[in-house]
C-alpha cells in the first residue's frame, strides 16, 4: 500500500509540465545550456525514471527529504520548524472539540428535545453550512479588531518567550478550528447515543434498577463511542496536514501555510514529501481504526475470533 | 403496459406531494429557487453590471444606492454577489453530477461483481476519503493548473466516494434479490443487469448524495478561491469575492466585502442541506415517512373509484 502511494505521488509529480531545472536556476544563468546539462546529470534527472523513483524512495526512507525549490532550504528543516506549530494548533482543537462534542452529544441524545439537543442540532446544521474560514474571519473581526483583546494572527510576537506569553495567539485559531470540527462530531455522537439507547441491554439495565446516570455513563456512553472514535481517527491526518484555511486566515506558520506556498510556487519536492507523510499517517490511522473497533466491540476481534 | 405507466405516474405524484408536505424540503427549495433566480437576474436586480467600475464610489459601506456597498474599484457588491452565485452554483452542480456519475458507475460495478475489483476500489476510496480534501484538491490543481473546468474535474475526482459507498452498499443487498437471480437465469448480460435492472432501485441514495455533494463543493470552491487557487479572479464567484478578506485591513474596516458573499454561501448551502434532509425523509423508507401510508391510500382510493 505504502509503495503504491509513493509511486502515485512520484509519477504524478513527473507528469506536471514544470521542469525542476527552470525553477532552480535564475533566468540569467539559464542561457548557458552546457551548465544546465551538467546540473541535470548531477541531479540524476537524466537517469531512467524507474531509477529516479527508487532513489527518491530510498532518500525518503532514510530521512533525506531533499531541498525546497523555492527557498533552497532543506525540507527536513522546514518541517522541523513548521510541524510543532501545526501540532499545537490541531491537537488542541481536536481535544477541545472531542470533549465538547461528547458532552453535548451525550446530553442531546439522552434528553431528546432538551436544551442540549436543540443547541446541538442548531450547531450541526449551521456549522456544516458555514465555511470554516468565515468563522475565523468573524472571530478575527470581533475579538482582534473591534475589541482588540486578542492578537490578529501569527504564532509568536517579538519578545514572547514562554508558552503562556504566546497563549493569546493560540486562542482564536483553536476556537475557529474547534467550532468547525464540532458540527459533524456532535451529529455523530448524538445519533450514536440515540442508536445505543434503543438497544436491548439499555432496557435490561434500566429494568434492573440501575440509576439513570449510571445507565448513561457506563452502558450508553461507552457503547456509543465506537463510530465517534472512528471519525476521530480519520481526522488524525490533519495533525500533519494542518488546516490550510484556518492557518491562512491567522497567518499561522504551520504545515498548511507551507503547502499553500509550495503549491503557488510549484515547489514539487515539498508537496511530494508532505503528501507522502500525510499518506503514511493515514495508513497508521486506518490501522488504528481497526484496533479501536476491536477494543470497543469484542465481536470484531482481529483474526476473526478464535 | 398502460397500467405500468399509470403506476409510475402515481409514484411520481406521491413523491412530489410528499416532498411538498415535508417542511425542510419546502424551506430548502424556496431558498434555493430564490437564490438561483437572483443569480440569473443579477444585473436587473442590482441595476449595474458586476464589472462596472466607478472610481468615485470606491469602498463605500452599504447604503440605499449600493445595498451591499462597493469594493475598492467602486464596483457594486450586490451585483457582484448575486452574479457570483452563477459560477459557484454552476461549479457545485456540475461537479456534483460528475462525482455522482463516477461514484455510481464504480459503486454499481464493485458492488455487483464483488471480489478483487471491489477490494481494490474500496481501498482507493478509503485512501481518497482520509486524505484531507483540500490538500488533495490543491495537489491536483498544482498539476492541472487553474481554471473553472479544472476545478470541476478536481472536485469530481476527489468527491465521488460518498456516492460510491452508498451505491455499493445498495448493490450488495440487491444482488441477492429474486429479480436479479431471474435476470441471471434469463442470461442477461452483466451490464444490462447492473445498469438497467438494479440501478433504478438505488436512485434514492444517489439523489441524496447529489444534493449533499453540491453543498460540499460550493464550500470547497469558496475555500479554494479564497486561497487564490480556484476559479480565476476575473470571474466573480462567491469564493473569489472572499479573497478580499486575505487583507487584514479589509477584515477590519470593510466588513461588507466578505460578510455578504460568505452569508450567501451559508444560506445557499443551508438550503441545499434542507432539501437533502427532506429528500432523505421522503425517499428512504427506513426513515419514517408518509410514502408507505399514502401508497395504501392511493391504491384504496383508486380501487374504490374504479368500482363506481
Coordinates of C-alpha atoms in Angstrom, one line a residue:
Chain A
X1 CA 0.0 0.0 0.0
X2 CA 2.7 2.5 1.0
X3 CA 4.6 1.6 -2.2
X4 CA 1.6 2.2 -4.4
X5 CA 1.0 5.6 -2.9
X6 CA 4.6 6.6 -3.1
X7 CA 4.7 5.6 -6.8
X8 CA 1.5 7.5 -7.5
X9 CA 2.9 10.6 -5.8
X10 CA 6.2 10.4 -7.6
X11 CA 4.9 9.8 -11.1
X12 CA 2.1 12.3 -10.8
X13 CA 4.7 14.9 -10.0
X14 CA 6.6 14.0 -13.1
X15 CA 3.5 14.5 -15.2
X16 CA 3.5 18.2 -14.4
X17 CA 4.8 20.4 -17.2
X18 CA 7.2 22.2 -15.0
X19 CA 10.9 21.4 -15.4
X20 CA 12.6 21.4 -12.0
X21 CA 15.7 22.9 -13.5
X22 CA 13.9 26.0 -14.7
X23 CA 12.6 26.6 -11.2
X24 CA 16.1 26.3 -9.6
X25 CA 18.3 28.3 -12.0
X26 CA 17.9 32.0 -12.2
X27 CA 16.9 33.1 -15.7
X28 CA 20.2 34.9 -16.5
X29 CA 22.1 31.7 -15.9
X30 CA 19.7 29.6 -17.9
X31 CA 21.2 30.8 -21.3
X32 CA 24.2 28.5 -20.9
X33 CA 22.8 25.1 -21.9
X34 CA 26.1 23.3 -21.1
X35 CA 25.8 24.3 -17.5
X36 CA 22.2 23.2 -17.4
X37 CA 23.0 19.8 -18.9
X38 CA 25.8 19.3 -16.3
X39 CA 23.4 20.1 -13.5
X40 CA 20.8 17.7 -14.9
X41 CA 23.4 15.0 -15.0
X42 CA 24.5 15.7 -11.4
X43 CA 20.9 15.7 -10.0
X44 CA 20.3 12.4 -11.8
X45 CA 17.5 13.9 -13.9
X46 CA 18.8 12.1 -17.0
X47 CA 18.5 8.6 -15.4
X48 CA 15.8 6.2 -16.2
X49 CA 12.5 7.2 -14.5
X50 CA 12.3 4.0 -12.5
X51 CA 15.8 4.5 -11.2
X52 CA 14.9 8.1 -10.2
X53 CA 11.9 6.8 -8.4
X54 CA 13.9 4.2 -6.5
X55 CA 16.5 6.9 -5.5
X56 CA 13.8 9.2 -4.3
X57 CA 12.1 6.4 -2.3
X58 CA 15.5 5.5 -0.7
X59 CA 16.1 9.1 0.2
X60 CA 12.6 9.5 1.8
X61 CA 13.0 6.3 3.7
X62 CA 16.3 7.4 5.1
X63 CA 15.0 10.8 6.0
X64 CA 16.8 12.6 3.2
X65 CA 13.8 14.8 2.0
X66 CA 15.8 16.9 -0.3
X67 CA 15.7 20.7 -0.8
X68 CA 12.9 23.1 -1.5
X69 CA 13.0 24.6 -5.0
X70 CA 11.6 27.8 -3.7
X71 CA 14.0 28.7 -0.9
X72 CA 16.7 26.2 -1.2
X73 CA 16.2 25.2 2.4
X74 CA 16.4 21.6 3.5
X75 CA 12.9 20.2 3.6
X76 CA 13.5 18.4 6.8
X77 CA 14.5 21.8 8.4
X78 CA 11.3 23.4 7.1
X79 CA 9.2 20.6 8.5
X80 CA 11.0 20.7 11.9
X81 CA 10.2 24.4 12.0
X82 CA 6.6 24.2 10.9
X83 CA 5.4 20.9 12.3
X84 CA 5.2 21.9 16.0
X85 CA 3.0 24.9 15.1
X86 CA 0.5 22.7 13.3
X87 CA 0.6 20.0 16.0
X88 CA 0.0 22.6 18.7
X89 CA -3.0 24.1 16.8
X90 CA -4.7 20.9 15.6
X91 CA -4.1 18.8 18.7
X92 CA -5.7 21.5 21.0
X93 CA -8.6 21.8 18.6
X94 CA -9.0 18.0 18.4
X95 CA -9.0 17.6 22.2
X96 CA -11.3 20.5 22.8
X97 CA -13.8 19.6 20.1
X98 CA -13.9 16.0 21.3
X99 CA -14.6 16.9 24.9
X100 CA -17.3 19.4 23.9
X101 CA -18.9 17.2 21.3
X102 CA -19.0 14.1 23.6
X103 CA -20.6 16.0 26.5
X104 CA -23.0 17.9 24.3
X105 CA -23.8 14.9 22.2
X106 CA -24.5 12.7 25.2
X107 CA -26.8 15.1 26.8
X108 CA -28.5 15.8 23.5
X109 CA -29.1 12.1 22.8
X110 CA -30.1 11.4 26.4
X111 CA -32.8 14.1 26.6
X112 CA -34.3 14.4 23.1
X113 CA -35.8 17.8 22.7
X114 CA -33.9 19.3 25.6
X115 CA -31.7 22.4 25.6
X116 CA -28.6 20.4 24.7
X117 CA -30.4 18.7 21.9
X118 CA -31.7 21.9 20.4
X119 CA -28.3 23.6 20.7
X120 CA -26.5 20.7 19.1
X121 CA -29.0 20.5 16.3
X122 CA -28.6 24.2 15.5
X123 CA -24.8 23.8 15.7
X124 CA -25.0 20.7 13.5
X125 CA -27.0 22.4 10.7
X126 CA -25.4 25.8 10.8
X127 CA -21.9 24.5 11.4
X128 CA -21.9 22.5 8.3
X129 CA -23.2 25.3 6.1
X130 CA -20.7 27.9 7.2
X131 CA -17.2 27.7 5.6
X132 CA -14.7 27.4 8.5
X133 CA -12.6 30.3 7.4
X134 CA -15.6 32.6 7.6
X135 CA -15.9 31.7 11.3
X136 CA -12.3 32.6 11.6
X137 CA -12.8 36.0 9.8
X138 CA -15.8 36.8 12.1
X139 CA -13.9 36.0 15.3
X140 CA -10.9 38.0 13.9
X141 CA -13.1 41.0 13.2
X142 CA -14.8 40.9 16.6
X143 CA -12.1 39.9 19.0
X144 CA -9.0 41.2 17.4
X145 CA -10.1 44.3 15.6
X146 CA -13.3 45.5 17.3
X147 CA -12.3 45.0 21.0
X148 CA -8.6 44.3 20.5
X149 CA -8.5 41.6 23.2
X150 CA -6.5 39.1 21.2
X151 CA -3.8 39.3 18.6
X152 CA -4.7 39.3 14.9
X153 CA -2.5 36.4 13.9
X154 CA 0.9 34.8 13.9
X155 CA 2.2 32.4 16.4
X156 CA 4.8 34.4 18.2
X157 CA 5.3 38.1 18.6
X158 CA 8.8 39.5 19.3
X159 CA 9.6 39.3 23.0
X160 CA 7.3 36.4 23.7
X161 CA 9.3 33.5 25.2
X162 CA 7.3 31.1 27.3
X163 CA 4.2 29.2 26.2
X164 CA 1.9 31.5 28.3
X165 CA 3.3 34.6 26.6
X166 CA 2.1 33.4 23.2
X167 CA -1.0 31.7 24.5
X168 CA -3.3 34.5 23.4
X169 CA -2.2 33.9 19.8
X170 CA -3.4 30.4 20.1
X171 CA -7.0 31.2 21.2
X172 CA -8.6 32.4 18.0
X173 CA -7.2 29.8 15.6
X174 CA -8.0 27.0 18.1
X175 CA -11.5 28.3 18.7
X176 CA -12.2 28.5 14.9
X177 CA -10.9 25.0 14.3
X178 CA -12.9 23.7 17.2
X179 CA -16.1 25.2 16.1
X180 CA -15.5 23.9 12.6
X181 CA -14.8 20.3 13.8
X182 CA -17.6 20.4 16.3
X183 CA -20.6 20.3 14.0
X184 CA -20.1 16.8 12.4
X185 CA -18.8 15.3 15.6
X186 CA -21.8 16.4 17.6
X187 CA -24.2 15.0 15.0
X188 CA -22.3 11.7 15.1
X189 CA -22.3 11.5 18.9
X190 CA -25.9 12.3 19.2
X191 CA -27.0 9.7 16.6
X192 CA -24.8 7.1 18.1
X193 CA -26.2 7.7 21.6
X194 CA -29.7 7.6 20.2
X195 CA -29.0 4.3 18.5
X196 CA -27.5 2.8 21.7
X197 CA -30.4 3.9 23.8
X198 CA -32.7 1.8 21.7
X199 CA -30.6 -1.3 22.2
X200 CA -31.9 -4.1 24.5
X201 CA -29.1 -4.0 27.1
X202 CA -30.1 -0.5 28.0
X203 CA -33.7 -1.6 28.7
X204 CA -32.2 -4.5 30.8
X205 CA -30.1 -2.2 32.8
X206 CA -33.0 0.2 33.4
X207 CA -35.3 -2.6 34.5
X208 CA -32.6 -3.9 36.9
X209 CA -32.9 -0.5 38.6
X210 CA -29.5 0.9 37.7
X211 CA -29.6 4.6 38.3
X212 CA -30.1 6.7 35.1
X213 CA -26.7 8.5 35.3
X214 CA -25.0 5.1 35.5
X215 CA -27.0 3.7 32.6
X216 CA -25.9 6.8 30.6
X217 CA -22.3 6.7 31.6
X218 CA -21.3 3.1 31.8
X219 CA -23.8 1.5 29.4
X220 CA -24.8 4.0 26.7
X221 CA -21.7 6.3 26.6
X222 CA -19.1 3.6 26.3
X223 CA -21.1 1.7 23.7
X224 CA -21.7 4.7 21.5
X225 CA -18.1 5.7 21.4
X226 CA -17.2 3.4 18.5
X227 CA -18.4 5.4 15.5
X228 CA -17.1 8.6 17.2
X229 CA -13.6 7.1 17.7
X230 CA -13.5 6.1 14.0
X231 CA -14.4 9.6 12.9
X232 CA -11.6 10.9 15.2
X233 CA -9.0 8.5 13.9
X234 CA -9.9 9.7 10.4
X235 CA -9.1 13.2 11.5
X236 CA -5.6 12.3 12.6
X237 CA -4.0 13.2 9.2
X238 CA -5.0 16.8 10.0
X239 CA -2.3 16.7 12.7
X240 CA 0.4 16.6 10.0
X241 CA -1.5 18.3 7.2
X242 CA -2.9 21.2 9.2
X243 CA -5.9 23.1 8.3
X244 CA -4.9 25.2 5.4
X245 CA -7.7 27.7 5.5
X246 CA -7.6 28.4 9.3
X247 CA -3.8 28.7 9.1
X248 CA -4.1 31.1 6.2
X249 CA -6.6 33.3 8.0
X250 CA -4.5 33.6 11.1
X251 CA -1.1 33.6 9.3
X252 CA -0.2 30.6 11.4
X253 CA 3.3 29.3 10.4
X254 CA 2.3 25.7 10.1
X255 CA 2.3 22.9 7.5
X256 CA -0.9 24.3 6.0
X257 CA 0.6 27.6 5.0
X258 CA 3.7 25.7 3.8
X259 CA 1.6 23.7 1.5
X260 CA -0.1 26.8 0.1
X261 CA 3.3 28.4 -0.5
X262 CA 4.6 25.3 -2.2
X263 CA 1.5 24.9 -4.4
X264 CA 1.6 28.5 -5.6
X265 CA 5.3 28.3 -6.3
X266 CA 5.1 24.8 -7.9
X267 CA 7.6 23.6 -5.3
X268 CA 7.3 19.9 -6.1
X269 CA 9.8 18.4 -3.7
X270 CA 7.9 20.0 -0.7
X271 CA 4.5 18.9 -2.0
X272 CA 5.7 15.4 -2.6
X273 CA 7.3 15.0 0.9
X274 CA 4.3 16.5 2.7
X275 CA 1.7 14.4 0.8
X276 CA 3.9 11.3 1.4
X277 CA 4.0 12.0 5.2
X278 CA 0.2 12.5 5.2
X279 CA -0.4 9.3 3.4
X280 CA 1.7 7.4 5.9
X281 CA -0.3 8.9 8.8
X282 CA -3.4 7.9 7.0
X283 CA -2.2 4.3 6.9
X284 CA -1.4 4.4 10.6
X285 CA -4.8 5.9 11.3
X286 CA -6.8 3.3 9.4
X287 CA -4.8 0.6 11.3
X288 CA -5.8 2.4 14.5
X289 CA -9.4 2.3 13.4
X290 CA -9.3 -1.4 13.2
X291 CA -7.7 -1.7 16.6
X292 CA -10.2 0.7 18.2
X293 CA -13.1 -1.2 16.7
X294 CA -11.7 -4.5 18.1
X295 CA -11.2 -2.9 21.6
X296 CA -14.7 -1.4 21.7
X297 CA -16.5 -4.3 20.2
X298 CA -15.2 -7.7 21.1
X299 CA -17.2 -9.2 18.2
X300 CA -14.8 -7.9 15.6
X301 CA -11.6 -9.1 17.1
X302 CA -8.7 -9.2 14.7
X303 CA -8.3 -12.6 13.1
X304 CA -12.0 -13.4 13.3
X305 CA -12.4 -14.6 16.9
X306 CA -10.6 -17.7 17.9
Chain B
X1 CA -48.2 -1.5 -20.3
X2 CA -50.7 1.2 -19.7
X3 CA -51.0 0.1 -16.1
X4 CA -47.3 0.3 -15.6
X5 CA -47.3 3.8 -16.9
X6 CA -50.1 4.7 -14.5
X7 CA -48.2 3.3 -11.6
X8 CA -45.2 5.3 -12.5
X9 CA -47.2 8.4 -12.8
X10 CA -48.7 8.0 -9.4
X11 CA -45.4 7.2 -7.7
X12 CA -44.0 10.4 -9.2
X13 CA -47.1 12.3 -8.0
X14 CA -46.8 10.8 -4.5
X15 CA -43.1 11.7 -4.4
X16 CA -43.8 15.3 -5.3
X17 CA -46.7 15.6 -2.9
X18 CA -44.7 14.1 0.0
X19 CA -41.8 16.4 -0.9
X20 CA -44.2 19.4 -0.8
X21 CA -45.5 18.3 2.6
X22 CA -42.0 18.0 4.0
X23 CA -41.3 21.3 5.8
X24 CA -37.5 21.2 5.5
X25 CA -37.7 20.3 1.7
X26 CA -40.1 23.2 1.1
X27 CA -37.9 25.7 3.0
X28 CA -34.8 24.5 1.2
X29 CA -36.5 24.6 -2.2
X30 CA -37.7 28.1 -1.6
X31 CA -34.3 29.3 -0.5
X32 CA -32.6 27.7 -3.5
X33 CA -35.1 28.9 -6.1
X34 CA -35.0 32.5 -4.9
X35 CA -31.2 32.5 -4.9
X36 CA -31.0 30.9 -8.4
X37 CA -33.5 33.5 -9.7
X38 CA -31.4 36.3 -8.1
X39 CA -28.3 34.9 -9.7
X40 CA -29.9 34.7 -13.1
X41 CA -31.4 38.2 -13.0
X42 CA -28.4 39.7 -11.0
X43 CA -27.9 42.7 -13.4
X44 CA -31.6 43.5 -13.5
X45 CA -32.0 43.4 -9.7
X46 CA -28.8 45.4 -8.9
X47 CA -29.2 47.7 -11.8
X48 CA -25.5 47.7 -12.5
X49 CA -23.2 45.3 -14.3
X50 CA -20.9 43.4 -11.9
X51 CA -17.8 44.7 -13.7
X52 CA -18.9 48.4 -13.9
X53 CA -16.1 50.4 -12.3
X54 CA -17.0 53.7 -10.6
X55 CA -13.8 55.1 -9.1
X56 CA -15.5 57.9 -7.1
X57 CA -17.7 55.4 -5.3
X58 CA -14.9 53.1 -4.1
X59 CA -15.1 51.3 -0.7
X60 CA -18.4 52.6 0.4
X61 CA -20.5 50.9 3.1
X62 CA -24.0 49.6 2.5
X63 CA -26.4 52.3 1.6
X64 CA -29.6 52.7 -0.4
X65 CA -27.6 53.3 -3.6
X66 CA -25.5 50.2 -3.0
X67 CA -27.3 47.8 -0.7
X68 CA -24.1 45.8 -0.1
X69 CA -21.6 48.6 -0.5
X70 CA -18.9 48.8 -3.1
X71 CA -15.4 47.4 -3.4
X72 CA -12.1 49.2 -3.9
X73 CA -12.8 49.9 -7.5
X74 CA -16.3 51.1 -6.9
X75 CA -18.0 48.0 -8.3
X76 CA -21.4 47.3 -6.8
X77 CA -21.2 44.5 -4.3
X78 CA -24.9 43.5 -4.7
X79 CA -24.4 42.9 -8.4
X80 CA -21.2 41.0 -7.8
X81 CA -22.5 38.8 -5.0
X82 CA -25.7 37.9 -7.0
X83 CA -23.9 37.2 -10.2
X84 CA -21.1 35.4 -8.2
X85 CA -23.8 32.9 -7.4
X86 CA -24.0 31.9 -11.0
X87 CA -20.5 30.4 -11.2
X88 CA -20.5 29.0 -7.7
X89 CA -23.8 27.2 -8.2
X90 CA -22.7 26.0 -11.7
X91 CA -19.4 24.6 -10.3
X92 CA -21.3 22.9 -7.4
X93 CA -24.0 21.3 -9.6
X94 CA -21.8 20.1 -12.5
X95 CA -19.0 18.8 -10.2
X96 CA -21.6 17.0 -8.1
X97 CA -23.2 15.5 -11.2
X98 CA -19.8 14.2 -12.4
X99 CA -18.7 13.0 -9.0
X100 CA -22.0 11.1 -8.7
X101 CA -21.5 9.6 -12.1
X102 CA -18.1 8.3 -11.2
X103 CA -19.3 7.1 -7.8
X104 CA -22.4 5.4 -9.3
X105 CA -20.6 3.5 -12.0
X106 CA -17.8 2.4 -9.7
X107 CA -20.2 1.5 -6.9
X108 CA -22.5 -0.4 -9.1
X109 CA -19.7 -2.4 -10.7
X110 CA -17.8 -3.1 -7.5
X111 CA -21.0 -3.9 -5.6
X112 CA -22.3 -6.3 -8.1
X113 CA -19.1 -8.0 -9.0
X114 CA -17.5 -8.0 -5.5
X115 CA -14.2 -9.8 -5.1
X116 CA -10.9 -8.3 -6.1
X117 CA -12.3 -5.4 -8.1
X118 CA -14.4 -4.4 -5.1
X119 CA -11.5 -4.7 -2.7
X120 CA -9.2 -2.5 -4.9
X121 CA -11.8 0.2 -5.5
X122 CA -12.8 0.2 -1.8
X123 CA -9.1 0.6 -0.8
X124 CA -8.8 3.6 -3.1
X125 CA -11.9 5.2 -1.9
X126 CA -10.8 4.9 1.7
X127 CA -7.5 6.5 0.8
X128 CA -9.0 9.4 -1.0
X129 CA -11.5 9.8 1.7
X130 CA -9.0 10.1 4.5
X131 CA -6.6 12.4 2.7
X132 CA -7.5 15.9 3.8
X133 CA -9.8 17.0 0.9
X134 CA -8.3 20.5 0.4
X135 CA -4.7 19.3 0.3
X136 CA -5.7 16.7 -2.3
X137 CA -7.5 19.3 -4.3
X138 CA -4.5 21.6 -4.1
X139 CA -2.2 18.9 -5.3
X140 CA -4.4 18.2 -8.3
X141 CA -4.7 21.9 -9.0
X142 CA -1.0 22.3 -9.0
X143 CA -0.8 19.5 -11.6
X144 CA -3.6 20.6 -13.8
X145 CA -3.5 24.4 -13.4
X146 CA -6.2 26.8 -12.5
X147 CA -9.4 27.3 -14.4
X148 CA -13.1 26.7 -13.9
X149 CA -13.2 23.4 -15.7
X150 CA -10.1 22.1 -13.9
X151 CA -11.8 23.0 -10.6
X152 CA -14.8 20.9 -11.6
X153 CA -12.7 18.0 -12.7
X154 CA -10.7 18.1 -9.5
X155 CA -13.8 18.1 -7.4
X156 CA -15.3 15.2 -9.3
X157 CA -12.1 13.2 -8.9
X158 CA -11.9 13.9 -5.1
X159 CA -15.6 13.7 -4.2
X160 CA -17.0 10.5 -5.6
X161 CA -16.6 8.4 -2.5
X162 CA -19.8 9.1 -0.7
X163 CA -21.9 8.0 -3.7
X164 CA -19.7 5.1 -4.3
X165 CA -20.2 3.7 -0.8
X166 CA -23.9 4.2 -0.8
X167 CA -24.4 2.6 -4.2
X168 CA -22.1 -0.2 -3.4
X169 CA -24.0 -0.9 -0.2
X170 CA -27.3 -1.0 -2.0
X171 CA -25.9 -3.3 -4.7
X172 CA -24.6 -5.7 -2.1
X173 CA -28.1 -6.3 -0.7
X174 CA -29.9 -6.0 -4.1
X175 CA -27.8 -8.5 -5.9
X176 CA -29.2 -11.3 -3.8
X177 CA -32.8 -10.4 -4.6
X178 CA -35.0 -12.8 -6.6
X179 CA -35.4 -10.5 -9.6
X180 CA -31.7 -10.4 -10.1
X181 CA -31.5 -14.1 -9.9
X182 CA -34.3 -14.3 -12.5
X183 CA -32.2 -11.9 -14.7
X184 CA -29.2 -14.2 -14.4
X185 CA -31.3 -17.2 -15.2
X186 CA -32.5 -15.4 -18.4
X187 CA -28.9 -15.0 -19.3
X188 CA -29.0 -11.2 -19.5
X189 CA -25.6 -9.6 -19.8
X190 CA -23.9 -8.2 -16.7
X191 CA -24.0 -4.5 -17.8
X192 CA -27.7 -4.9 -18.5
X193 CA -28.5 -6.4 -15.1
X194 CA -26.3 -3.8 -13.3
X195 CA -27.4 -0.6 -15.1
X196 CA -30.9 -1.4 -16.4
X197 CA -32.4 -3.5 -13.7
X198 CA -30.6 -2.9 -10.4
X199 CA -29.5 0.7 -10.8
X200 CA -33.1 2.2 -10.9
X201 CA -33.6 0.7 -7.4
X202 CA -30.7 2.7 -6.0
X203 CA -31.9 6.1 -7.2
X204 CA -32.8 7.5 -3.8
X205 CA -29.3 7.4 -2.1
X206 CA -27.9 8.8 -5.4
X207 CA -30.3 11.7 -5.3
X208 CA -29.5 12.4 -1.7
X209 CA -25.7 12.2 -2.3
X210 CA -26.1 14.6 -5.2
X211 CA -27.6 17.3 -3.0
X212 CA -25.1 16.8 -0.2
X213 CA -22.2 17.0 -2.7
X214 CA -23.4 20.2 -4.2
X215 CA -23.2 21.7 -0.7
X216 CA -19.7 20.3 -0.1
X217 CA -18.4 21.5 -3.4
X218 CA -19.7 25.0 -3.1
X219 CA -18.0 25.3 0.3
X220 CA -14.8 23.8 -1.3
X221 CA -14.9 26.3 -4.2
X222 CA -15.1 29.1 -1.7
X223 CA -12.1 27.8 0.2
X224 CA -10.1 27.2 -2.9
X225 CA -10.8 30.6 -4.4
X226 CA -10.3 32.3 -1.0
X227 CA -6.7 30.9 -1.2
X228 CA -6.5 32.3 -4.8
X229 CA -6.2 28.9 -6.4
X230 CA -9.7 28.2 -7.6
X231 CA -11.6 29.9 -10.4
X232 CA -9.5 32.7 -12.0
X233 CA -10.1 36.0 -10.3
X234 CA -11.6 37.7 -13.4
X235 CA -14.9 35.8 -13.0
X236 CA -16.7 36.7 -9.8
X237 CA -17.6 33.7 -7.7
X238 CA -18.6 33.7 -4.0
X239 CA -15.2 32.3 -3.2
X240 CA -13.3 34.9 -5.4
X241 CA -15.2 37.7 -3.7
X242 CA -13.9 36.4 -0.4
X243 CA -10.3 36.7 -1.5
X244 CA -10.5 40.3 -0.5
X245 CA -10.5 39.2 3.1
X246 CA -6.9 38.0 2.8
X247 CA -6.1 41.6 3.5
X248 CA -6.3 42.4 7.3
X249 CA -7.4 45.9 6.5
X250 CA -10.5 44.6 4.7
X251 CA -11.2 42.2 7.6
X252 CA -11.0 45.2 10.0
X253 CA -12.7 48.0 8.2
X254 CA -14.6 46.8 5.1
X255 CA -16.7 44.0 6.5
X256 CA -19.3 44.2 3.8
X257 CA -16.7 42.9 1.2
X258 CA -16.6 39.5 2.9
X259 CA -19.6 39.1 5.1
X260 CA -22.2 39.2 2.2
X261 CA -20.5 36.7 -0.1
X262 CA -19.9 34.3 2.9
X263 CA -23.5 34.7 4.0
X264 CA -24.7 33.9 0.5
X265 CA -22.7 30.7 0.6
X266 CA -24.0 29.8 4.1
X267 CA -27.6 30.4 3.2
X268 CA -27.5 28.6 -0.1
X269 CA -25.7 25.6 1.4
X270 CA -28.2 25.6 4.2
X271 CA -31.0 25.4 1.6
X272 CA -29.3 22.6 -0.2
X273 CA -28.9 20.6 3.0
X274 CA -32.5 21.2 3.9
X275 CA -33.6 19.8 0.5
X276 CA -31.2 16.9 1.1
X277 CA -32.7 16.1 4.5
X278 CA -36.2 16.4 3.1
X279 CA -35.4 14.1 0.2
X280 CA -33.9 11.5 2.6
X281 CA -37.1 11.6 4.6
X282 CA -39.3 11.2 1.6
X283 CA -37.2 8.7 -0.4
X284 CA -35.7 6.4 2.2
X285 CA -38.3 4.1 3.7
X286 CA -36.0 3.4 6.7
X287 CA -36.6 6.9 7.8
X288 CA -40.2 7.0 8.8
X289 CA -42.1 8.8 6.1
X290 CA -45.5 9.2 4.7
X291 CA -44.9 7.3 1.5
X292 CA -46.0 3.9 2.8
X293 CA -49.2 5.2 4.3
X294 CA -50.1 7.3 1.3
X295 CA -49.4 4.5 -1.1
X296 CA -52.2 2.5 0.5
X297 CA -54.5 5.4 0.5
X298 CA -53.9 5.9 -3.2
X299 CA -54.4 2.2 -4.0
X300 CA -57.6 2.2 -1.9
X301 CA -59.0 5.3 -3.5
X302 CA -58.1 4.0 -6.9
X303 CA -59.9 0.8 -6.3
X304 CA -63.0 2.4 -4.9
X305 CA -63.0 4.9 -7.7
X306 CA -62.9 2.2 -10.3
X307 CA -65.8 0.3 -8.7
X308 CA -68.1 3.3 -9.1

